[in-house]
Coordinates of C-alpha atoms in Angstrom, one line a residue:
M524 CA 2.9 9.0 30.4
E525 CA -0.3 9.2 32.4
W526 CA -2.5 8.0 29.5
Q527 CA -0.3 4.9 29.1
K528 CA -0.7 4.0 32.8
V529 CA -4.5 4.4 32.5
M530 CA -4.5 2.3 29.3
E531 CA -2.4 -0.4 30.9
R532 CA -4.7 -0.6 33.9
G533 CA -7.7 -0.9 31.5
E534 CA -6.0 -3.8 29.6
K535 CA -5.1 -5.6 32.8
A536 CA -8.7 -5.3 34.0
A537 CA -10.0 -6.7 30.7
V538 CA -7.6 -9.7 30.9
S539 CA -8.4 -10.4 34.5
S540 CA -12.1 -10.2 33.8
S541 CA -11.8 -12.5 30.8
S542 CA -9.8 -15.1 32.6
S543 CA -12.3 -15.5 35.4
G544 CA -15.0 -16.8 33.0
G545 CA -18.2 -18.5 34.2
D546 CA -21.7 -17.3 34.7
E547 CA -20.5 -15.0 37.4
V548 CA -19.1 -12.5 35.0
C549 CA -21.1 -10.7 32.4
V550 CA -19.5 -11.2 29.0
A551 CA -21.1 -7.9 27.8
K552 CA -19.2 -6.0 30.5
E553 CA -16.0 -7.7 29.3
M554 CA -16.7 -6.5 25.8
M555 CA -17.4 -3.0 27.0
D556 CA -14.1 -3.0 28.8
V557 CA -12.3 -3.9 25.5
I558 CA -14.0 -1.0 23.7
D559 CA -13.1 1.4 26.6
T560 CA -9.5 0.2 26.4
V561 CA -9.1 0.8 22.6
G562 CA -10.7 4.2 23.2
L563 CA -7.6 5.1 25.2
Y564 CA -5.1 4.2 22.5
V565 CA -3.4 7.2 21.0
G566 CA -0.5 7.8 18.6
Y567 CA -1.7 5.6 15.7
R568 CA 0.9 5.4 13.0
R569 CA 0.3 7.7 10.2
T570 CA 0.1 4.9 7.6
Q571 CA -2.9 3.4 9.4
R572 CA -4.2 6.3 11.4
K573 CA -7.4 6.9 9.4
E574 CA -8.3 3.2 9.4
C575 CA -7.7 2.9 13.1
L576 CA -9.8 5.9 14.0
N577 CA -12.7 4.7 11.8
L578 CA -12.5 1.2 13.4
V579 CA -12.6 2.7 17.0
R580 CA -15.6 4.9 16.0
R581 CA -17.4 1.8 14.7
L582 CA -16.7 -0.2 17.8
K583 CA -18.1 2.6 20.0
L584 CA -21.4 2.3 18.1
L585 CA -21.8 -1.1 19.7
V586 CA -21.8 0.2 23.2
P587 CA -25.7 0.7 23.4
L588 CA -26.1 -3.0 22.2
L589 CA -23.7 -4.2 24.9
E590 CA -25.5 -2.1 27.6
E591 CA -28.8 -3.8 26.7
I592 CA -27.2 -7.2 26.7
K593 CA -25.6 -6.5 30.1
E594 CA -29.1 -6.0 31.6
I595 CA -30.3 -9.4 30.5
D596 CA -30.6 -12.0 33.3
H597 CA -27.4 -14.2 33.4
H598 CA -29.4 -17.4 33.8
K599 CA -31.1 -16.7 30.5
L600 CA -27.8 -16.3 28.8
G601 CA -26.4 -19.4 30.4
S602 CA -29.5 -21.5 29.5
S603 CA -29.1 -20.8 25.7
A604 CA -26.1 -22.4 24.1
G605 CA -26.7 -20.5 20.9
L606 CA -26.7 -17.1 22.7
K607 CA -23.6 -18.0 24.7
T608 CA -21.7 -19.1 21.5
S609 CA -22.7 -16.0 19.6
L610 CA -21.6 -13.7 22.4
V611 CA -18.3 -15.5 22.7
N612 CA -17.7 -15.1 19.0
L613 CA -18.5 -11.4 19.2
K614 CA -16.0 -11.1 22.1
K615 CA -13.4 -12.8 20.1
S616 CA -13.9 -10.5 17.2
L617 CA -13.6 -7.5 19.5
L618 CA -10.4 -8.8 21.0
G619 CA -9.0 -9.3 17.4
A620 CA -9.8 -5.6 16.7
K621 CA -8.1 -4.6 19.9
K622 CA -5.0 -6.6 19.1
L623 CA -4.8 -4.9 15.7
L624 CA -5.3 -1.4 17.1
K625 CA -2.7 -2.0 19.7
R626 CA -0.2 -3.0 17.1
C627 CA -1.0 0.1 15.0
A628 CA -0.6 2.3 18.1
R629 CA 2.6 0.9 19.5
G630 CA 4.3 -1.0 16.6
S631 CA 7.3 0.1 14.6
K632 CA 6.4 2.9 12.3
I633 CA 8.8 1.6 9.6
Y634 CA 7.6 -1.9 9.8
L635 CA 3.9 -0.8 9.6
A636 CA 4.7 1.3 6.5
M637 CA 6.5 -1.7 4.9
E638 CA 3.5 -3.9 5.6
S639 CA 0.7 -1.4 4.9
E640 CA -1.0 -3.6 2.4
A641 CA -0.9 -6.6 4.8
L642 CA -2.3 -4.4 7.5
M643 CA -5.2 -3.5 5.3
S644 CA -5.9 -7.2 4.9
S645 CA -5.9 -7.5 8.6
F646 CA -8.4 -4.7 8.9
H647 CA -10.6 -6.3 6.3
A648 CA -10.4 -9.6 8.3
V649 CA -11.5 -7.8 11.4
Y650 CA -14.4 -6.2 9.6
D651 CA -15.5 -9.6 8.3
N652 CA -15.3 -11.2 11.8
L653 CA -17.2 -8.4 13.4
N654 CA -19.8 -8.4 10.7
Q655 CA -20.3 -12.2 11.0
A656 CA -20.5 -12.1 14.8
L657 CA -23.1 -9.3 14.6
D658 CA -25.0 -11.3 12.0
D659 CA -25.1 -14.4 14.2
L660 CA -26.6 -12.6 17.3
Q661 CA -30.2 -13.7 18.1
Y662 CA -31.6 -10.2 18.5
D663 CA -35.2 -11.4 19.1
E664 CA -34.2 -13.8 21.8
L665 CA -32.0 -11.1 23.4
G666 CA -34.9 -8.7 23.4
I667 CA -32.9 -5.9 21.8
S668 CA -34.8 -2.6 21.2
V669 CA -35.7 -1.4 17.7
E670 CA -33.5 1.7 18.1
V671 CA -30.4 -0.3 19.1
Y672 CA -31.0 -2.9 16.4
E673 CA -31.1 -0.1 13.8
Q674 CA -27.8 1.3 15.1
V675 CA -26.2 -2.2 14.8
E676 CA -27.4 -2.4 11.2
L677 CA -25.8 0.9 10.5
T678 CA -22.6 -0.4 12.0
R679 CA -22.7 -3.5 9.8
M680 CA -23.4 -1.4 6.7
Q681 CA -20.3 0.7 7.5
L682 CA -18.2 -2.5 8.0
K683 CA -19.3 -3.8 4.6
R684 CA -18.6 -0.5 2.9
A685 CA -15.1 -0.4 4.5
K686 CA -14.5 -4.0 3.2
R687 CA -15.5 -3.1 -0.3
R688 CA -13.5 0.2 -0.4
T689 CA -10.5 0.1 -2.7
D690 CA -7.2 0.2 -0.8
T691 CA -5.7 3.7 -0.9
Q692 CA -2.0 4.2 -0.4
D693 CA 0.4 7.1 -0.3
I694 CA 2.0 6.7 -3.7
E695 CA 5.0 9.0 -2.9
L696 CA 5.6 7.0 0.3
A697 CA 5.4 3.7 -1.5
M698 CA 7.8 4.8 -4.2
D699 CA 10.3 6.3 -1.7
M700 CA 10.2 3.0 0.3
M701 CA 10.9 1.1 -2.9
V702 CA 13.9 3.3 -3.7
V703 CA 15.3 3.2 -0.2
F704 CA 15.1 -0.6 0.0
S705 CA 16.5 -1.2 -3.5
K706 CA 19.9 -2.8 -3.2
K707 CA 20.9 -1.5 -6.6
D708 CA 19.9 2.1 -6.2
D709 CA 23.0 4.3 -5.9
R710 CA 21.6 7.8 -6.3
N711 CA 23.1 10.7 -4.4
A712 CA 19.7 12.2 -3.9
D713 CA 18.8 9.6 -1.3
S714 CA 19.2 12.2 1.5
A715 CA 16.1 14.0 0.1
I716 CA 14.1 10.8 0.0
I717 CA 15.2 9.9 3.6
E718 CA 14.1 13.3 4.9
R719 CA 10.7 13.0 3.1
L720 CA 10.3 9.5 4.6
A721 CA 11.2 10.7 8.1
S722 CA 8.6 13.4 7.8
K723 CA 5.9 11.1 6.5
L724 CA 6.6 8.4 9.1
E725 CA 6.9 11.1 11.8
L726 CA 10.4 10.0 12.8
H727 CA 12.2 13.3 12.8
T728 CA 12.7 14.1 16.5
I729 CA 14.9 12.4 19.0
S730 CA 12.0 11.3 21.1
D731 CA 10.3 9.8 18.0
L732 CA 13.5 7.8 17.2
K733 CA 13.8 6.6 20.8
A734 CA 10.3 5.2 20.8
E735 CA 10.8 3.6 17.3
E736 CA 14.0 1.8 18.5
V737 CA 12.0 0.3 21.4
A738 CA 9.3 -0.8 19.0
V739 CA 11.7 -2.4 16.6
R740 CA 13.5 -4.2 19.4
K741 CA 10.1 -5.6 20.7
L742 CA 9.4 -6.6 17.1
V743 CA 12.7 -8.6 17.0
E744 CA 12.1 -10.2 20.4
E745 CA 8.6 -11.3 19.6
R746 CA 9.7 -12.7 16.2
G747 CA 7.0 -10.7 14.6
V748 CA 9.2 -10.6 11.4
Q749 CA 10.7 -13.9 10.4
N750 CA 12.6 -12.4 7.5
A751 CA 16.1 -11.3 8.6
E752 CA 16.4 -9.1 5.5
S753 CA 13.4 -7.1 6.5
I754 CA 14.8 -6.5 10.0
Q755 CA 18.1 -5.4 8.6
Q756 CA 16.3 -3.0 6.2
I757 CA 14.4 -1.5 9.2
K758 CA 17.6 -1.1 11.2
D759 CA 19.4 0.6 8.2
L760 CA 16.6 3.0 7.6
L761 CA 16.3 3.9 11.3
G762 CA 20.1 4.6 11.3
K763 CA 19.6 7.0 8.4
F764 CA 16.8 8.8 10.2
R765 CA 19.1 9.2 13.2
Q766 CA 21.8 10.7 11.0
I767 CA 19.5 13.4 9.5
A768 CA 18.2 14.2 13.0
G769 CA 21.8 14.7 14.2
V770 CA 21.8 11.8 16.7
D771 CA 25.3 10.2 17.0
E772 CA 24.7 7.3 19.4
T773 CA 25.0 3.8 18.0
I774 CA 21.8 1.8 17.6
V775 CA 21.8 -1.4 19.6
L776 CA 18.8 -3.5 18.7
D777 CA 19.9 -6.8 19.9
G778 CA 20.3 -6.2 23.7
P779 CA 17.6 -6.3 26.3
I780 CA 14.9 -3.7 26.2
S781 CA 15.8 -2.4 29.6
S782 CA 19.0 -1.0 28.1
K783 CA 18.9 2.8 27.8
S784 CA 21.4 3.1 25.0
L785 CA 19.6 6.1 23.5
Q786 CA 19.6 8.2 26.6
R787 CA 22.5 10.5 27.5
C788 CA 23.8 9.5 30.9
Q789 CA 23.9 13.0 32.2
S790 CA 20.2 13.6 31.3
L791 CA 19.3 11.0 34.0
L792 CA 20.7 13.3 36.7
I793 CA 19.2 16.6 35.4
P794 CA 15.8 17.6 36.6
H795 CA 13.2 16.9 34.0
E796 CA 12.0 20.5 34.0
F797 CA 15.4 21.6 32.8
L798 CA 15.3 19.4 29.7
C799 CA 14.0 20.7 26.3
P800 CA 11.0 18.6 25.3
I801 CA 12.4 18.3 21.7
T802 CA 16.1 17.4 22.3
K803 CA 15.9 16.0 25.8
E804 CA 19.0 18.1 26.6
I805 CA 19.5 20.7 29.3
M806 CA 18.4 24.1 28.1
V807 CA 20.9 26.9 27.7
D808 CA 18.5 29.6 26.4
P809 CA 14.9 28.5 27.4
V810 CA 12.1 30.4 25.7
I811 CA 8.3 30.3 26.2
L812 CA 6.1 29.5 23.2
A813 CA 2.6 30.9 22.7
S814 CA 1.2 27.6 24.1
G815 CA 3.0 28.3 27.4
Q816 CA 5.5 25.4 27.0
T817 CA 9.2 26.1 27.3
Y818 CA 11.8 24.9 24.8
E819 CA 15.5 25.5 24.0
R820 CA 15.5 28.5 21.6
E821 CA 17.5 26.9 18.8
S822 CA 15.4 23.7 18.7
I823 CA 12.0 25.4 18.8
Q824 CA 13.1 28.0 16.2
K825 CA 14.1 25.1 13.8
W826 CA 10.6 23.6 14.4
L827 CA 8.9 26.9 13.5
N828 CA 11.3 27.5 10.5
S829 CA 10.1 24.2 9.1
N830 CA 6.6 25.7 8.6
H831 CA 5.1 24.1 11.8
R832 CA 2.5 26.3 13.4
T833 CA 1.7 24.0 16.4
C834 CA 3.3 23.3 19.8
P835 CA 5.4 20.1 19.5
K836 CA 4.4 19.0 23.0
T837 CA 0.6 19.8 23.1
G838 CA -0.3 20.0 19.4
Q839 CA -2.0 23.3 20.1
I840 CA -2.3 25.7 17.1
L841 CA -0.2 28.8 18.0
D842 CA -1.8 32.2 18.1
H843 CA 1.6 33.8 17.3
L844 CA 5.2 32.7 16.7
S845 CA 6.9 35.1 19.2
L846 CA 9.3 33.6 21.7
A847 CA 9.7 35.1 25.2
P848 CA 12.9 34.4 27.3
N849 CA 12.1 32.3 30.4
F850 CA 14.4 34.2 32.8
A851 CA 13.0 32.4 35.9
L852 CA 13.8 28.9 34.6
R853 CA 17.2 30.1 33.2
N854 CA 18.2 31.3 36.7
L855 CA 17.1 28.0 38.3
I856 CA 19.1 26.1 35.7
L857 CA 22.2 28.2 36.5
Q858 CA 21.8 27.7 40.2
W859 CA 21.5 24.0 39.8
C860 CA 24.5 23.9 37.5
E861 CA 26.6 25.8 40.1
K862 CA 25.5 23.6 43.0
N863 CA 26.1 20.4 41.1
K864 CA 29.3 21.5 39.3
Y865 CA 27.7 20.9 36.0
E866 CA 29.0 22.9 33.0
L867 CA 26.4 24.1 30.5
P868 CA 27.1 23.4 26.9
K869 CA 28.7 26.5 25.2
K870 CA 27.3 28.1 22.1
D871 CA 29.9 28.6 19.5
V872 CA 28.2 31.6 17.9
L873 CA 25.5 34.0 18.9
L874 CA 22.2 33.0 17.4
R875 CA 19.5 35.4 16.2
S876 CA 15.9 35.0 17.2
D877 CA 15.3 32.8 14.1
G878 CA 17.9 30.3 15.2
F879 CA 20.6 31.3 12.6
S880 CA 23.9 33.0 13.3
A881 CA 24.4 36.5 12.0
E882 CA 27.5 35.3 10.1
F883 CA 25.5 32.5 8.4
I884 CA 22.8 34.9 7.4
E885 CA 25.3 37.2 5.9
E886 CA 26.9 34.3 4.0
I887 CA 23.5 33.3 2.5
S888 CA 22.7 36.9 1.6
S889 CA 26.1 37.4 -0.1
L890 CA 25.8 34.1 -2.1
V891 CA 22.3 35.1 -3.4
Q892 CA 23.7 38.5 -4.5
N893 CA 26.6 36.8 -6.2
L894 CA 24.2 34.7 -8.3
S895 CA 23.6 37.8 -10.4
S896 CA 27.3 38.9 -10.5
R897 CA 28.8 40.0 -13.8
E898 CA 31.9 37.9 -13.1
F899 CA 31.5 34.4 -14.4
E900 CA 33.7 32.7 -11.7
V901 CA 31.8 34.5 -8.9
R902 CA 28.4 33.2 -10.2
R903 CA 29.7 29.7 -10.6
E904 CA 31.2 29.6 -7.1
A905 CA 28.0 31.0 -5.6
V906 CA 25.7 28.4 -7.3
M907 CA 28.1 25.6 -6.2
N908 CA 27.9 26.7 -2.6
I909 CA 24.1 27.2 -2.7
R910 CA 23.8 23.7 -4.2
M911 CA 25.8 22.2 -1.2
L912 CA 24.0 24.3 1.4
A913 CA 20.6 23.4 0.1
K914 CA 21.5 19.7 0.2
E915 CA 22.6 19.8 3.9
N916 CA 19.4 20.5 5.8
P917 CA 15.8 21.8 5.6
D918 CA 16.6 25.1 7.4
N919 CA 19.1 26.1 4.7
R920 CA 16.5 25.5 2.0
I921 CA 14.0 27.8 3.7
L922 CA 16.6 30.4 4.4
I923 CA 17.9 30.5 0.8
A924 CA 14.4 30.9 -0.5
N925 CA 13.5 33.6 2.0
Y926 CA 16.5 35.6 1.0
G927 CA 15.4 35.5 -2.7
G928 CA 17.7 32.7 -4.0
I929 CA 15.1 31.0 -6.3
P930 CA 14.6 33.7 -9.0
P931 CA 18.3 34.2 -9.9
L932 CA 18.8 30.5 -9.9
V933 CA 16.0 30.1 -12.4
Q934 CA 17.6 32.7 -14.6
L935 CA 20.9 30.8 -14.4
L936 CA 19.2 27.7 -15.9
S937 CA 19.6 29.5 -19.3
C938 CA 23.3 30.0 -18.9
Q939 CA 25.3 28.5 -21.8
D940 CA 28.0 27.1 -19.5
S941 CA 27.2 23.4 -18.9
K942 CA 28.7 23.3 -15.4
I943 CA 26.7 26.2 -14.2
Q944 CA 23.6 24.6 -15.7
E945 CA 24.4 21.4 -13.9
H946 CA 25.0 23.0 -10.5
T947 CA 21.9 25.2 -10.9
V948 CA 19.4 22.5 -11.7
T949 CA 20.8 20.4 -8.8
A950 CA 20.5 23.4 -6.5
L951 CA 16.9 23.8 -7.5
L952 CA 16.3 20.0 -7.0
N953 CA 17.6 20.3 -3.5
L954 CA 15.6 23.4 -2.7
S955 CA 12.4 21.8 -4.1
I956 CA 12.5 19.2 -1.4
D957 CA 10.7 21.9 0.7
E958 CA 7.0 21.9 -0.1
T959 CA 6.7 25.7 -0.3
N960 CA 9.7 25.9 -2.5
K961 CA 8.1 23.5 -5.0
R962 CA 5.5 26.1 -5.8
L963 CA 8.1 29.0 -5.8
V964 CA 10.3 27.2 -8.3
A965 CA 7.4 26.4 -10.7
R966 CA 5.9 30.0 -10.3
E967 CA 9.3 31.5 -11.4
G968 CA 9.0 29.6 -14.7
A969 CA 11.7 27.0 -14.0
I970 CA 10.0 24.0 -15.6
P971 CA 10.5 24.9 -19.3
A972 CA 14.2 25.5 -18.6
I973 CA 14.6 22.3 -16.6
I974 CA 13.0 20.4 -19.5
E975 CA 15.5 22.0 -21.9
I976 CA 18.4 20.8 -19.8
L977 CA 16.8 17.4 -19.6
Q978 CA 17.0 17.3 -23.4
N979 CA 20.4 18.8 -24.0
G980 CA 22.4 19.0 -20.8
T981 CA 25.3 16.8 -19.5
D982 CA 24.6 13.3 -18.2
E983 CA 24.5 14.5 -14.6
A984 CA 22.5 17.6 -15.4
R985 CA 19.9 15.5 -17.3
E986 CA 19.7 13.0 -14.4
N987 CA 19.2 15.8 -11.8
S988 CA 16.7 17.5 -14.1
A989 CA 14.6 14.3 -14.1
A990 CA 14.9 14.1 -10.3
A991 CA 13.9 17.8 -10.1
L992 CA 10.8 17.1 -12.3
F993 CA 9.9 14.2 -10.0
S994 CA 10.2 16.5 -6.9
L995 CA 8.2 19.3 -8.5
S996 CA 5.5 16.8 -9.7
I997 CA 4.6 15.8 -6.2
L998 CA 2.1 18.8 -6.5
D999 CA -0.8 18.0 -8.8
E1000 CA -0.7 21.3 -10.5
N1001 CA 2.9 20.7 -11.5
K1002 CA 2.0 17.3 -12.9
V1003 CA -0.3 19.0 -15.3
L1004 CA 2.2 21.8 -16.1
I1005 CA 5.1 19.4 -16.8
G1006 CA 2.9 17.2 -19.1
G1007 CA 1.6 20.2 -20.9
L1008 CA 5.1 21.6 -21.5
S1009 CA 6.2 18.3 -23.3
G1010 CA 8.3 17.2 -20.4
I1011 CA 7.3 13.5 -20.8
R1012 CA 9.0 12.8 -24.1
P1013 CA 12.6 13.6 -22.9
L1014 CA 12.0 11.6 -19.8
V1015 CA 11.0 8.6 -21.9
Y1016 CA 14.2 9.2 -24.0
L1017 CA 16.3 9.2 -20.8
L1018 CA 14.5 6.0 -19.7
Q1019 CA 15.7 4.4 -22.9
N1020 CA 19.1 5.8 -23.4
G1021 CA 20.4 7.2 -20.1
T1022 CA 22.9 5.9 -17.6
V1023 CA 21.6 3.5 -14.9
R1024 CA 21.1 6.4 -12.6
G1025 CA 19.4 8.4 -15.3
K1026 CA 17.0 5.6 -16.1
K1027 CA 16.1 5.3 -12.4
D1028 CA 15.5 9.1 -12.1
A1029 CA 13.4 9.1 -15.3
A1030 CA 11.3 6.1 -14.1
T1031 CA 10.6 7.8 -10.8
A1032 CA 9.5 11.0 -12.5
L1033 CA 7.4 9.1 -15.1
F1034 CA 5.7 7.1 -12.4
N1035 CA 4.6 10.2 -10.6
L1036 CA 3.5 12.0 -13.7
S1037 CA 1.5 9.0 -14.8
L1038 CA -0.7 9.4 -11.8
N1039 CA -2.4 12.0 -14.0
Q1040 CA -4.8 10.5 -16.5
T1041 CA -3.9 13.0 -19.3
N1042 CA -0.2 12.3 -18.8
K1043 CA -0.8 8.6 -19.2
S1044 CA -2.1 9.2 -22.7
R1045 CA 0.9 11.5 -23.4
A1046 CA 3.4 8.9 -22.2
I1047 CA 1.8 6.1 -24.2
K1048 CA 1.9 8.2 -27.4
V1049 CA 5.7 9.0 -27.0
G1050 CA 6.6 5.3 -26.6
I1051 CA 6.9 4.6 -22.9
I1052 CA 5.5 1.1 -23.1
P1053 CA 8.3 -0.4 -25.4
A1054 CA 10.9 1.4 -23.2
L1055 CA 9.4 -0.3 -20.1
L1056 CA 9.3 -3.7 -21.8
C1057 CA 13.0 -3.3 -22.5
L1058 CA 13.7 -2.7 -18.8
L1059 CA 11.9 -5.9 -18.0
E1060 CA 14.3 -7.9 -20.1
E1061 CA 17.4 -6.2 -18.7
N1062 CA 17.8 -8.0 -15.4
N1063 CA 21.2 -6.4 -14.6
L1064 CA 19.5 -3.0 -14.2
G1065 CA 17.4 -4.1 -11.3
M1066 CA 14.5 -2.0 -12.4
I1067 CA 11.8 -4.6 -12.9
D1068 CA 9.7 -3.4 -10.0
E1069 CA 9.8 0.2 -11.2
A1070 CA 8.9 -0.8 -14.8
L1071 CA 6.0 -2.9 -13.6
S1072 CA 4.7 -0.2 -11.3
I1073 CA 4.4 2.2 -14.2
L1074 CA 2.9 -0.4 -16.4
L1075 CA 0.2 -1.1 -13.8
L1076 CA -0.7 2.6 -13.9
L1077 CA -0.8 2.6 -17.7
A1078 CA -2.8 -0.7 -17.8
S1079 CA -5.7 1.2 -16.2
H1080 CA -5.9 3.4 -19.3
P1081 CA -7.7 2.1 -22.4
E1082 CA -4.9 3.3 -24.7
G1083 CA -2.4 1.6 -22.4
R1084 CA -4.2 -1.7 -22.5
N1085 CA -4.5 -1.6 -26.3
E1086 CA -0.8 -0.9 -26.7
I1087 CA 0.3 -3.6 -24.3
G1088 CA -2.1 -6.0 -26.0
R1089 CA -0.4 -5.4 -29.3
L1090 CA 2.9 -6.3 -27.9
S1091 CA 3.9 -9.8 -27.0
F1092 CA 4.8 -9.4 -23.4
I1093 CA 2.4 -11.7 -21.6
K1094 CA 5.0 -14.4 -21.8
T1095 CA 7.5 -12.0 -20.1
L1096 CA 5.0 -11.4 -17.3
V1097 CA 4.4 -15.1 -16.8
G1098 CA 8.2 -15.6 -16.7
I1099 CA 8.5 -13.0 -14.0
I1100 CA 5.7 -14.6 -12.0
R1101 CA 7.6 -17.9 -12.3
N1102 CA 11.2 -16.8 -11.6
G1103 CA 11.2 -13.2 -10.2
T1104 CA 11.8 -11.9 -6.7
P1105 CA 8.8 -11.9 -4.3
K1106 CA 8.3 -8.2 -5.1
N1107 CA 8.7 -8.9 -8.9
K1108 CA 6.0 -11.6 -8.7
E1109 CA 3.7 -9.3 -6.8
C1110 CA 3.9 -6.5 -9.3
A1111 CA 3.7 -8.8 -12.3
T1112 CA 0.6 -10.5 -11.0
S1113 CA -1.0 -7.1 -10.3
V1114 CA -0.4 -6.0 -14.0
L1115 CA -1.7 -9.3 -15.4
L1116 CA -4.8 -9.0 -13.2
E1117 CA -5.5 -5.4 -14.5
L1118 CA -5.1 -6.5 -18.1
G1119 CA -7.0 -9.8 -17.7
L1120 CA -10.1 -8.2 -16.2
N1121 CA -10.5 -6.2 -19.4
N1122 CA -9.3 -8.7 -22.0
S1123 CA -10.1 -12.4 -22.1
S1124 CA -7.5 -13.1 -24.8
I1125 CA -4.8 -12.0 -22.4
I1126 CA -6.1 -14.5 -19.8
L1127 CA -6.0 -17.3 -22.5
A1128 CA -2.5 -16.4 -23.6
A1129 CA -1.3 -16.4 -20.0
L1130 CA -2.8 -19.8 -19.4
Q1131 CA -1.1 -21.2 -22.5
Y1132 CA 2.2 -20.0 -21.0
G1133 CA 1.5 -22.0 -17.8
V1134 CA 0.6 -19.2 -15.4
Y1135 CA -2.0 -21.2 -13.5
E1136 CA 0.4 -23.4 -11.5
H1137 CA 2.6 -20.4 -10.7
L1138 CA -0.3 -18.4 -9.4
A1139 CA -1.4 -21.4 -7.3
E1140 CA 2.1 -21.4 -5.7
L1141 CA 1.9 -17.7 -5.2
T1142 CA -1.3 -18.0 -3.1
K1143 CA 0.7 -20.1 -0.6
N1144 CA 4.1 -18.5 -0.6
G1145 CA 3.8 -15.0 -2.0
T1146 CA 3.8 -11.7 -0.3
N1147 CA 0.4 -10.7 1.3
R1148 CA -0.4 -8.5 -1.7
A1149 CA 0.7 -11.1 -4.2
Q1150 CA -1.5 -13.7 -2.5
R1151 CA -4.5 -11.5 -2.8
K1152 CA -3.9 -10.6 -6.4
A1153 CA -3.2 -14.2 -7.3
N1154 CA -6.4 -15.4 -5.7
S1155 CA -8.4 -12.7 -7.5
L1156 CA -6.8 -13.7 -10.8
L1157 CA -7.4 -17.4 -10.2
H1158 CA -11.0 -16.6 -9.4
H1159 CA -11.4 -14.7 -12.6
M1160 CA -9.7 -17.5 -14.6
S1161 CA -12.2 -20.1 -13.1
K1162 CA -14.8 -18.8 -15.5
Y1163 CA -12.9 -20.5 -18.3
E1164 CA -14.0 -24.1 -18.7
H1165 CA -10.7 -25.6 -19.7
I1166 CA -8.8 -24.5 -16.6
P1167 CA -7.8 -27.5 -14.5

């Protein structure tokens, strides 16, 4: 792309300027080049986008300072060792910021999401370095104007505020990553989680996946990840993303980067203008979008059916969603195909303007009607088919809802037949993956009936009811509704007495519901804490991380701290910090820190169980987050005189 060429030229210029050194080159000009370069970066990964844009904005505030420094006589700069050193340090801090921003613009989206907390630490380190470098500048000696100095002070204030700000993370993204990377999670609902992750990480188109493969391969070659397990996790997840995007080619991450394994050979010969910007395949039925861009009808219609109202290529908000056939381009494609003896792909069925075949539309409409049939077998077969269709892809979920499938499904939740109940609650679970459908399902009054099935249904129906409540509770208004309708008690019961899969589904739903402060109190009152402590002691379940994540939320509530304080589980926490997996240790340390900051007796109890040496070890060899939490806990413990 053109912007990439411009950016690369800017980077080469900055490197060249930096390498020449000496009094002949103005260090201020070099720093301005660095800021110009980072201003050209685009496509920051979603997990760090806000932080990156804020950092770039703060760096641009330094341009007036650098412009004034650039006007200073070079001999004056060279004659003052202090000035020269302070400017070199500022330049180093800017280069550090540039390196971090480049990583967030071009790195693997999956890896950056996995390491989101570590990345926040890197941002904080950059803020510290910039702040220190700005503090060390000798503004009087440089002769900086009052106006520019005030702007520098504003920048420093913003850097300090950013450093103090509490880390914020996408809770749903964090929980989905935990589930996907869990070796012991065998749930069939993984396809829903994979789709949600693909959407959040913006890895749902073929071009996105191609760019991600290149980024992952560079990551492997540069040995940016020493942990082979992490690399394998990234490969596996990328493979799953490719499956739901309908890409069949095998991923090859170990060959040279020059390999074009993701590109179809024929597409190299086809004129670029004939390829759909979404699928990168030759267009059979090209249509013009309101933005003026041309796409294959089927691919752009799927984009629009997924509630997008922008042009995929330009990002422009569309004035309307009408599609106009591009007859001129269609004729050019046909002429080229005839000249080059290239056979266009054949469409198996005639597609309507919305991208669906008439036969499929008729099938959906018939199934929705059959949900209200007086014949028992017809109803059961209809709900089974809708359950499977809703599981297959996002387009089907939208179509089923648009043809009125949700209200009769909600009515069937009250059916006395256990199998119909089971199929119905699972169908609604699959439909609720779509954001709009979440609201429709709740608006039709499904939540009380789902809670009823959670209490009295078959094992599979109870498990999928818990998963449905998790899906619905992504919306804050549904969190309140589920808690107010006494949905937490049966989830806690399932957490205690369900199958392994049932316990996992209940834990996921309870975590999400406990993000609401009122629901925390409800969960504590119905006995969630003893149930979670039991999970910590059942190592074979592999649910220690899930239990600790919920306990961390509850420990921020006064009732939760009191309940945990009355139970003897500090010894259990210390044992996990000593013998758990790296993730176990990280979560346990976070919980202990939250408790200890509010209760000195918990700190004393943990010290008696020998936590100090394990925390010290964690500061050296733990995960990035574990190291930060362990250091904070040790600092807090240092207030007690008897600590070694």
